[in-house]
mmCIF file of C-alpha atoms and ligand atoms in Angstrom:
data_model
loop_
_atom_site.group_PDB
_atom_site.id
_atom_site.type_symbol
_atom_site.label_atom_id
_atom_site.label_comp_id
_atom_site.label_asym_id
_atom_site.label_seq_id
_atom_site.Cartn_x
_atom_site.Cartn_y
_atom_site.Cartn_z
ATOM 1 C CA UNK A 1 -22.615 69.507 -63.873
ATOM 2 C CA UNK A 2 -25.128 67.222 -66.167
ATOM 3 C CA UNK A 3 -27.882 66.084 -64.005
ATOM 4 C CA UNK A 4 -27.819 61.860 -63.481
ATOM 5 C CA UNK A 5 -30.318 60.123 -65.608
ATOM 6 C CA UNK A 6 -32.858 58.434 -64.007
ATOM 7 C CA UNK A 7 -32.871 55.134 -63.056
ATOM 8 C CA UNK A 8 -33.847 52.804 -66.062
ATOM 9 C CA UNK A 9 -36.192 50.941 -63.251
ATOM 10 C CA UNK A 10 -37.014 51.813 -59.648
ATOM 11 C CA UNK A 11 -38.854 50.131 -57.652
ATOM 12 C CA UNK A 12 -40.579 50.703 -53.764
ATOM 13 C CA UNK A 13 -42.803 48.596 -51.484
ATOM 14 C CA UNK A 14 -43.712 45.999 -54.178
ATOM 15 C CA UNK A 15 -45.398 43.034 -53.165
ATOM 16 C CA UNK A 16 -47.526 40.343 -54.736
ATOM 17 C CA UNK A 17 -49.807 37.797 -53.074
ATOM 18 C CA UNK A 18 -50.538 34.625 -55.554
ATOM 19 C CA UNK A 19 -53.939 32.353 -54.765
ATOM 20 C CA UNK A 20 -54.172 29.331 -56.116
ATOM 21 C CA UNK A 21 -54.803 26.191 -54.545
ATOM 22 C CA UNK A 22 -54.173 26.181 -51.120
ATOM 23 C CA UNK A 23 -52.438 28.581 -48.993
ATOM 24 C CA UNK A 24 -51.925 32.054 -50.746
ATOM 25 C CA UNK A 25 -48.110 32.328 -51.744
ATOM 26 C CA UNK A 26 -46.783 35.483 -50.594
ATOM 27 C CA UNK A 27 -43.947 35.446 -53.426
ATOM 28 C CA UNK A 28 -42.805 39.272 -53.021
ATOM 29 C CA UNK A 29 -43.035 40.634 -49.808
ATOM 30 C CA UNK A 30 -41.784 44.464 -49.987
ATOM 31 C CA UNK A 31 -38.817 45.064 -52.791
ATOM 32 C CA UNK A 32 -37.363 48.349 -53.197
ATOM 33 C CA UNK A 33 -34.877 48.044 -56.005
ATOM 34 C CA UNK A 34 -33.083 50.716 -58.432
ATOM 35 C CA UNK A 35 -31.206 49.920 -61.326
ATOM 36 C CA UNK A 36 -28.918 52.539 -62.702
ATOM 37 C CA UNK A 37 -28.255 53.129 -66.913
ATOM 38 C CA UNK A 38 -25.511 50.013 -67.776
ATOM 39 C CA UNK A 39 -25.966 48.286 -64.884
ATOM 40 C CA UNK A 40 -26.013 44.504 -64.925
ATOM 41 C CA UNK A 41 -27.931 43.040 -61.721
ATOM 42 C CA UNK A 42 -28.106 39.307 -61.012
ATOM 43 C CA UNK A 43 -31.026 38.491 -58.481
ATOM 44 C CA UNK A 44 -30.257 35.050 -57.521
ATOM 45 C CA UNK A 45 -31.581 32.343 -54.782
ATOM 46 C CA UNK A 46 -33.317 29.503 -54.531
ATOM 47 C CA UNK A 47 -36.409 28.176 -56.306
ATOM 48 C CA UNK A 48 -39.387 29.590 -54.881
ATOM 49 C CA UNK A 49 -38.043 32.077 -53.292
ATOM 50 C CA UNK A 50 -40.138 34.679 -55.728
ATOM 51 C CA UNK A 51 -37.819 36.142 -58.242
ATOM 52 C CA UNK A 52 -39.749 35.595 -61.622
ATOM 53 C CA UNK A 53 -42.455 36.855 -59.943
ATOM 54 C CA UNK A 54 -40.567 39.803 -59.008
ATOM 55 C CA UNK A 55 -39.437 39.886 -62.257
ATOM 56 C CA UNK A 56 -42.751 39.624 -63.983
ATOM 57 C CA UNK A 57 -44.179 42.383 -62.114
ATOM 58 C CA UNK A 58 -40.704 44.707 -63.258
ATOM 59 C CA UNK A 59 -41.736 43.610 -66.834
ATOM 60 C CA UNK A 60 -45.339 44.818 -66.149
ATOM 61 C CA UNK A 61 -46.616 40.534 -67.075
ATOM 62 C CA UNK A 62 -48.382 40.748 -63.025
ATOM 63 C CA UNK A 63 -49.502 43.349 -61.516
ATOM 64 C CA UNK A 64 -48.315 43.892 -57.723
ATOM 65 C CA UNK A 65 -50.951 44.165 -55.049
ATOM 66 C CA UNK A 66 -48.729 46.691 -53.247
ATOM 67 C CA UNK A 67 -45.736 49.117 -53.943
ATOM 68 C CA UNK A 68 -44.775 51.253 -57.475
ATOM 69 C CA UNK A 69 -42.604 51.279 -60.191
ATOM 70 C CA UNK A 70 -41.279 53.492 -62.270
ATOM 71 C CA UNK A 71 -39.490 53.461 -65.613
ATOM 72 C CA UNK A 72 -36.707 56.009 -66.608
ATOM 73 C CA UNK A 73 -38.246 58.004 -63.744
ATOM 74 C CA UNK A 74 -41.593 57.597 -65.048
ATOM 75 C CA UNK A 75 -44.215 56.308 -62.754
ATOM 76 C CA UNK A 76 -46.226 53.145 -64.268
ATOM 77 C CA UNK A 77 -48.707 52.654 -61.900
ATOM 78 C CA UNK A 78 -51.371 53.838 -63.700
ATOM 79 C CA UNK A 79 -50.477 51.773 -66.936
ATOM 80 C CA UNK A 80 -52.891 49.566 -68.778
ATOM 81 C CA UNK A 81 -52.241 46.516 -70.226
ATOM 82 C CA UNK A 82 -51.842 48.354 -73.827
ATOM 83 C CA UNK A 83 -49.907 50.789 -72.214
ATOM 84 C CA UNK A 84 -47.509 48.047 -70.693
ATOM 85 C CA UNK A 85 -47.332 45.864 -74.198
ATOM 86 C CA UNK A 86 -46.166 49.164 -75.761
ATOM 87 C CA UNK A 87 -43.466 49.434 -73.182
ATOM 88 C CA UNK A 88 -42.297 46.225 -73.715
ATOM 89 C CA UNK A 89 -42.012 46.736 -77.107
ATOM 90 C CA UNK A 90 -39.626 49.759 -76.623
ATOM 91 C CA UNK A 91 -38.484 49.857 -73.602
ATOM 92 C CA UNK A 92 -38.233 46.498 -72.039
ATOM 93 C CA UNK A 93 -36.905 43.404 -73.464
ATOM 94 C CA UNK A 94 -37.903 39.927 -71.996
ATOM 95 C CA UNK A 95 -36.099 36.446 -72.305
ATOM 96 C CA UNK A 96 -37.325 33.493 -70.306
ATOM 97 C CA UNK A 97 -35.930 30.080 -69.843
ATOM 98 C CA UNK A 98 -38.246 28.180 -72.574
ATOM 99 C CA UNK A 99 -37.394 30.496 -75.457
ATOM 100 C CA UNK A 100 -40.962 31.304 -76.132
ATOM 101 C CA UNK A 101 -40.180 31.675 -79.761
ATOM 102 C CA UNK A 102 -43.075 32.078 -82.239
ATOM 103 C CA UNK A 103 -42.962 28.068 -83.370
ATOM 104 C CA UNK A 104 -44.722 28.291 -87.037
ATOM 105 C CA UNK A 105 -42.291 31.995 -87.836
ATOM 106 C CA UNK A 106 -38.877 31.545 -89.174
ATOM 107 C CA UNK A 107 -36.265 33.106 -87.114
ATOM 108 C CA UNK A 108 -36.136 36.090 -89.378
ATOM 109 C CA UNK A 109 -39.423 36.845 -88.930
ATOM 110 C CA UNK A 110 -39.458 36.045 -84.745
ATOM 111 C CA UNK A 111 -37.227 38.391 -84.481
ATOM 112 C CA UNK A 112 -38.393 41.372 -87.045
ATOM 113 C CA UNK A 113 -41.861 41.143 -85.471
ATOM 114 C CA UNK A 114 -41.678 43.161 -82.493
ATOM 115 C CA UNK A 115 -39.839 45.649 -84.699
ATOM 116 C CA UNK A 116 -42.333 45.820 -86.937
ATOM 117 C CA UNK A 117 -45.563 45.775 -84.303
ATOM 118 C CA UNK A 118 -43.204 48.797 -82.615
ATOM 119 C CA UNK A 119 -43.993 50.681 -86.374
ATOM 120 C CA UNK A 120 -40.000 50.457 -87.727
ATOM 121 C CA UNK A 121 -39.965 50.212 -91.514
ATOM 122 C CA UNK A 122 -39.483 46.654 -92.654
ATOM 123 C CA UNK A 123 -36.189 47.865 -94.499
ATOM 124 C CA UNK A 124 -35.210 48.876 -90.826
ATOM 125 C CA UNK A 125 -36.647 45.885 -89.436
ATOM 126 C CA UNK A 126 -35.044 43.834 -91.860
ATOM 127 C CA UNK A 127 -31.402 45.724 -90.877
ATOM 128 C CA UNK A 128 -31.800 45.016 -87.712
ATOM 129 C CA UNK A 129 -32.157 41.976 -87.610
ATOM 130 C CA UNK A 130 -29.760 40.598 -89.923
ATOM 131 C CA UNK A 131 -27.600 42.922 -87.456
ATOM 132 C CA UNK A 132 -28.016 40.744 -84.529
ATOM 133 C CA UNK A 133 -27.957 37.014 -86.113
ATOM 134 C CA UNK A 134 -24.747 38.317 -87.493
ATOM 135 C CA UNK A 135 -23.796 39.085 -83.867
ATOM 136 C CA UNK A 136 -25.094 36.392 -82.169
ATOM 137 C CA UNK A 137 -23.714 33.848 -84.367
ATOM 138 C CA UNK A 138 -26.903 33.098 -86.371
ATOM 139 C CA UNK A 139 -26.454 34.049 -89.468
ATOM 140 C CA UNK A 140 -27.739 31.540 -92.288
ATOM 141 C CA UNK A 141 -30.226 30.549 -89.908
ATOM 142 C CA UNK A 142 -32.836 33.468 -91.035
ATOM 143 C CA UNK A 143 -35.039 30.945 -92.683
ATOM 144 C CA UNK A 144 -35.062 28.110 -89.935
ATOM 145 C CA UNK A 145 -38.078 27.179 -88.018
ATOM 146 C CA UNK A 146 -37.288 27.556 -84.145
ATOM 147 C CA UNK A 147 -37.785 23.770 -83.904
ATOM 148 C CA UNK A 148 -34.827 22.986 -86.304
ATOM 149 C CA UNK A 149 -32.389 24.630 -83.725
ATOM 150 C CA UNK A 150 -30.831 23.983 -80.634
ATOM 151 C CA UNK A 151 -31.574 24.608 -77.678
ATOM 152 C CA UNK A 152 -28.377 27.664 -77.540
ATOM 153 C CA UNK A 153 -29.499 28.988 -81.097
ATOM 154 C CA UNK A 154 -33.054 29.053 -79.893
ATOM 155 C CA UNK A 155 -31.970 31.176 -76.721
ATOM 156 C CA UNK A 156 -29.784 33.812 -79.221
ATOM 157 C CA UNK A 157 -32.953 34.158 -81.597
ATOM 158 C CA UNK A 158 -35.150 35.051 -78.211
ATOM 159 C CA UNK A 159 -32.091 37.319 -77.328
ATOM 160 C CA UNK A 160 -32.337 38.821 -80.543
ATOM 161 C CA UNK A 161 -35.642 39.203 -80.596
ATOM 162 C CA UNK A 162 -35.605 40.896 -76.883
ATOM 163 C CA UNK A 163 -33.024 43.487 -78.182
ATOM 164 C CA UNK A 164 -34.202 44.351 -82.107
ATOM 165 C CA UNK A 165 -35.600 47.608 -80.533
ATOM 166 C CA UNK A 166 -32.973 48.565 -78.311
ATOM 167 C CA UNK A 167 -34.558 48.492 -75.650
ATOM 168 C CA UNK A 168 -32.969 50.099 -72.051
ATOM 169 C CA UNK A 169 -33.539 47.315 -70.090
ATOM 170 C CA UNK A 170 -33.059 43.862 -70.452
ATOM 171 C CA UNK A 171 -35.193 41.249 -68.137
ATOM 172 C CA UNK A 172 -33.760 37.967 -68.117
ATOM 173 C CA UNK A 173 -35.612 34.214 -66.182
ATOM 174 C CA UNK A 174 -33.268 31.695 -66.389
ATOM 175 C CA UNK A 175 -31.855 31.996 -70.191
ATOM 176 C CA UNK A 176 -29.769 29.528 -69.210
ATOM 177 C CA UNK A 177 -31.925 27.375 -67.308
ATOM 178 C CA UNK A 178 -32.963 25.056 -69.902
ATOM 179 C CA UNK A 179 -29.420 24.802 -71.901
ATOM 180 C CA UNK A 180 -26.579 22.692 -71.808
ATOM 181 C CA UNK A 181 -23.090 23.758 -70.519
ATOM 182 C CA UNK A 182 -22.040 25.283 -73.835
ATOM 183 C CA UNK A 183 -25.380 26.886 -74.483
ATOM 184 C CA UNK A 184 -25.175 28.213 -71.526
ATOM 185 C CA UNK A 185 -21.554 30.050 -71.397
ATOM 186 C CA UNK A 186 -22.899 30.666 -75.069
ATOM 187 C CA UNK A 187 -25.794 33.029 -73.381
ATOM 188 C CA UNK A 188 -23.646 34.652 -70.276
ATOM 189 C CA UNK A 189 -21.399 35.120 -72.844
ATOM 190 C CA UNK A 190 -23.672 37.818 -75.302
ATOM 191 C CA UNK A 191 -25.185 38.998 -72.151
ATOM 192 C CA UNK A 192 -21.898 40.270 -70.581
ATOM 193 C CA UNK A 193 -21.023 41.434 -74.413
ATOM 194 C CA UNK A 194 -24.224 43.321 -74.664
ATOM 195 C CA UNK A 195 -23.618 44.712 -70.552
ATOM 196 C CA UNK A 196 -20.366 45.723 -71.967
ATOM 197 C CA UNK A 197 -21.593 48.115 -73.981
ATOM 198 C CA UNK A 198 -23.969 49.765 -71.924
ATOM 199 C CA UNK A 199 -27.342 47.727 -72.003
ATOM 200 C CA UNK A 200 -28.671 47.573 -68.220
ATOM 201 C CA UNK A 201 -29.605 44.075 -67.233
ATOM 202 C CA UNK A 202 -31.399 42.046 -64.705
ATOM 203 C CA UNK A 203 -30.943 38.362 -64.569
ATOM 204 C CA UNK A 204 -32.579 36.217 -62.698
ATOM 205 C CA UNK A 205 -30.641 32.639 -62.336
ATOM 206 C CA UNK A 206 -30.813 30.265 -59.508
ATOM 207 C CA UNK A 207 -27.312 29.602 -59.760
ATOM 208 C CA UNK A 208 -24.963 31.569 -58.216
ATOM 209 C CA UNK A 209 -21.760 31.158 -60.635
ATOM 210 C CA UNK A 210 -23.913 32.676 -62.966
ATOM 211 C CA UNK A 211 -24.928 35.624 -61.033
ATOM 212 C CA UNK A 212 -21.048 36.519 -60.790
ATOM 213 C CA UNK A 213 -20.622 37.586 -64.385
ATOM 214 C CA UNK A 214 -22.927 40.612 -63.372
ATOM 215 C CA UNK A 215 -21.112 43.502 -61.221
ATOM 216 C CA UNK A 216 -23.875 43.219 -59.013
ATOM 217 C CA UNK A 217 -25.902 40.597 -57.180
ATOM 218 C CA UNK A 218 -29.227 40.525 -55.090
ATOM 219 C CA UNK A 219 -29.562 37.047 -53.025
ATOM 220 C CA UNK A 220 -33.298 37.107 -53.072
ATOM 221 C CA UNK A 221 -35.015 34.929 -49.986
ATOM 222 C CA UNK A 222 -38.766 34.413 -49.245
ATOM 223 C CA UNK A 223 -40.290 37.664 -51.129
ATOM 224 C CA UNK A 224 -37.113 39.709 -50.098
ATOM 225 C CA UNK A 225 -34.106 41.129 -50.830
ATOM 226 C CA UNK A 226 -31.694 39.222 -47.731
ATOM 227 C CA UNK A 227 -28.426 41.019 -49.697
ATOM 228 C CA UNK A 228 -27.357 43.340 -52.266
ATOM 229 C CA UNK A 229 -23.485 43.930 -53.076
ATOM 230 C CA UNK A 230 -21.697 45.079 -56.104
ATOM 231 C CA UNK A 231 -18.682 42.553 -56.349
ATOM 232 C CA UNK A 232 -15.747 43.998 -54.878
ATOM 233 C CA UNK A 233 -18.279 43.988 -52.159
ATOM 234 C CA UNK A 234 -19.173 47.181 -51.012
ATOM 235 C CA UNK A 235 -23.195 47.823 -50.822
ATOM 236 C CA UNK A 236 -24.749 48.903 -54.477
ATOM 237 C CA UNK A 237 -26.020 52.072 -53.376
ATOM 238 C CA UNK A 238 -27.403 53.591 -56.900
ATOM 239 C CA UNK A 239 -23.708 51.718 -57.703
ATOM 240 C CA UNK A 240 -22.940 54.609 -60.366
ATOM 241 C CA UNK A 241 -21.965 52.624 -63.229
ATOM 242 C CA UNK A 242 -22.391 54.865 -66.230
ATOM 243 C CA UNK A 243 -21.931 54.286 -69.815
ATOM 244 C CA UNK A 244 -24.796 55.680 -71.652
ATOM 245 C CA UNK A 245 -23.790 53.884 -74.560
ATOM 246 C CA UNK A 246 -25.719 52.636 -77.809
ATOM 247 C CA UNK A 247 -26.220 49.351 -77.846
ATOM 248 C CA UNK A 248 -24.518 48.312 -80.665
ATOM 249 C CA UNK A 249 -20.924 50.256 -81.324
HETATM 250 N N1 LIG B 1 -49.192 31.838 -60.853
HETATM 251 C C1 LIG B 1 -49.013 31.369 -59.624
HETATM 252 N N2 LIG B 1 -50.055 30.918 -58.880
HETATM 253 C C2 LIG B 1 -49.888 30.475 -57.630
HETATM 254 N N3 LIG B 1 -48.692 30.455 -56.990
HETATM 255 C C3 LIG B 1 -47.619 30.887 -57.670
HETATM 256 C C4 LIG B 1 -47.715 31.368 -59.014
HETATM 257 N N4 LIG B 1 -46.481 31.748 -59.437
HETATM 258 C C5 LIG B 1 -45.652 31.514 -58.406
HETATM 259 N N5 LIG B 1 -46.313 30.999 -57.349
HETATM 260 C C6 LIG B 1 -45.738 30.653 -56.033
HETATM 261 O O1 LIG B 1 -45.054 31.813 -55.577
HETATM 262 C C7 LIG B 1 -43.829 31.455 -54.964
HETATM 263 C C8 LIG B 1 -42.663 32.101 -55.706
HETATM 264 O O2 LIG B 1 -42.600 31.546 -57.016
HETATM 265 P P1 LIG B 1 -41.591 32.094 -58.127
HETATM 266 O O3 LIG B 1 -41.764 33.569 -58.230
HETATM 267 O O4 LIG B 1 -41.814 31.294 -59.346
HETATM 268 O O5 LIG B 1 -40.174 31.782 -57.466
HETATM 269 P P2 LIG B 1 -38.747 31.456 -58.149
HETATM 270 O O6 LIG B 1 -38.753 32.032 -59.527
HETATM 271 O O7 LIG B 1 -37.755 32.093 -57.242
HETATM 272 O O8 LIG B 1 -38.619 29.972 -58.160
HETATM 273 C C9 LIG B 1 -43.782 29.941 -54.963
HETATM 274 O O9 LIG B 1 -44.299 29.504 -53.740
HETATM 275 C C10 LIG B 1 -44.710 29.568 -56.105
HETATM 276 O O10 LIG B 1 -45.279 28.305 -55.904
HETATM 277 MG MG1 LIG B 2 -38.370 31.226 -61.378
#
């Protein structure tokens, strides 16, 4: 008997209060969430309902007022902000809707940089990423600025870029939000590739017909978690999807 892994995230009691102007928006309201190795979890529901913020505070971008988390069964509450960049350099990659490529890099280099800032050779940086922009369909485009591409390439660089350290976990805010129709099967596309072969993923989409290509989906409503079903529809307990796989095969 091999013991299970733990859980690339878990979550309990999280909640997070914003102030602005005005009333104080109680965006998460007490999540408890686990996310097995290879799983791909869609958190979907309508805007405002809180799930970047719920999302930011998994990546460790907020900090929750109430609640833990904890990282391949490692607790992060007492994490600084170094401590959290770090993680995010190894263990947690992040793609949001608008890209947020670096504008005056080339793609090569958008992409090698948080290889090199995580201390990989720039030989193995360099392998990496010519890796990926082979796989994503981006090859010949080392040199381009991000501006020079569309909207679709720009979203495969920031892919790219989110998985040149293999990270466990990929976090995902709208990838698709900003794209056209083919950008955006382009996107669910590589992301059910990448799921495929054993990267755990949480995507956060607003649209429900995009939450289906994950095997499971969280309707998120108000700060909280109103439903959580694999897709043949039985409830996701710890759903034991395995597939410890590398990332790339
Ligand atoms: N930085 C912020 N400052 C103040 N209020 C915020 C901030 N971020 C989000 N909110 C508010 O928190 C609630 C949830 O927002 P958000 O997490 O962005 O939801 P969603 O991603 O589901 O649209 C909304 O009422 C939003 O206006
Ligand atoms: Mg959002």
């Amino acid at each position: 008997m091999s013991e299970r892994p733990a859980p690339v995230l878990r979550a309990e009691g999280l909640v997070k209060t914003h102030h602005g102007e005005g009333a104080p928006a109680r965006a998460v309201r007490g999540v408890d969430l686990c996310v097995e190795r290879g799983e791909f979890v869609a958190i979907t529901g309508p805007s405002g309902a809180g799930k970047s913020t719920l999302l930011h505070l998994l990546g460790g971008l907020q900090r929750p007022d109430g609640g833990s988390l904890w990282l391949d069964g490692e607790c992060t509450d007492a994490y600084s902000e170094a401590r959290w960049a770090i993680e995010r350099r190894k263990r947690i990659g992040i793609v949001f809707q608008f890209f947020n490529l670096v504008s005056n890099l080339s793609v090569a280099d958008n992409v090698e940089l948080p290889a090199l800032l995580a201390g990989v050779s720039p030989r193995q940086a360099r392998a990496e990423r010519e890796g990926l922009l082979a796989e994503l369909g981006l090859a010949g485009k080392e040199r381009s600025m991000p501006g020079e591409l569309s909207g679709g390439e720009q979203q495969r660089v920031a892919l790219a870029r989110a998985l040149v350290n293999r990270p466990p976990l990929l976090l995902a805010d709208e990838p698709a939000g900003s794209l056209d129709s083919k950008g955006t099967r382009e996107v669910m596309r590589l992301l059910s590739r990448f799921h495929r072969r054993g990267q755990s993923i949480v995507l956060v989409t607003h649209d429900a017909r995009l939450a289906s290509a994950a095997d499971r989906v969280i309707s998120f409503f108000d700060g909280r978690i109103a439903d959580d079903a694999t897709l043949d529809g039985t409830p996701a307990r710890g759903a034991g999807i395995s597939g410890v796989l590398e990332l790339r095969d």
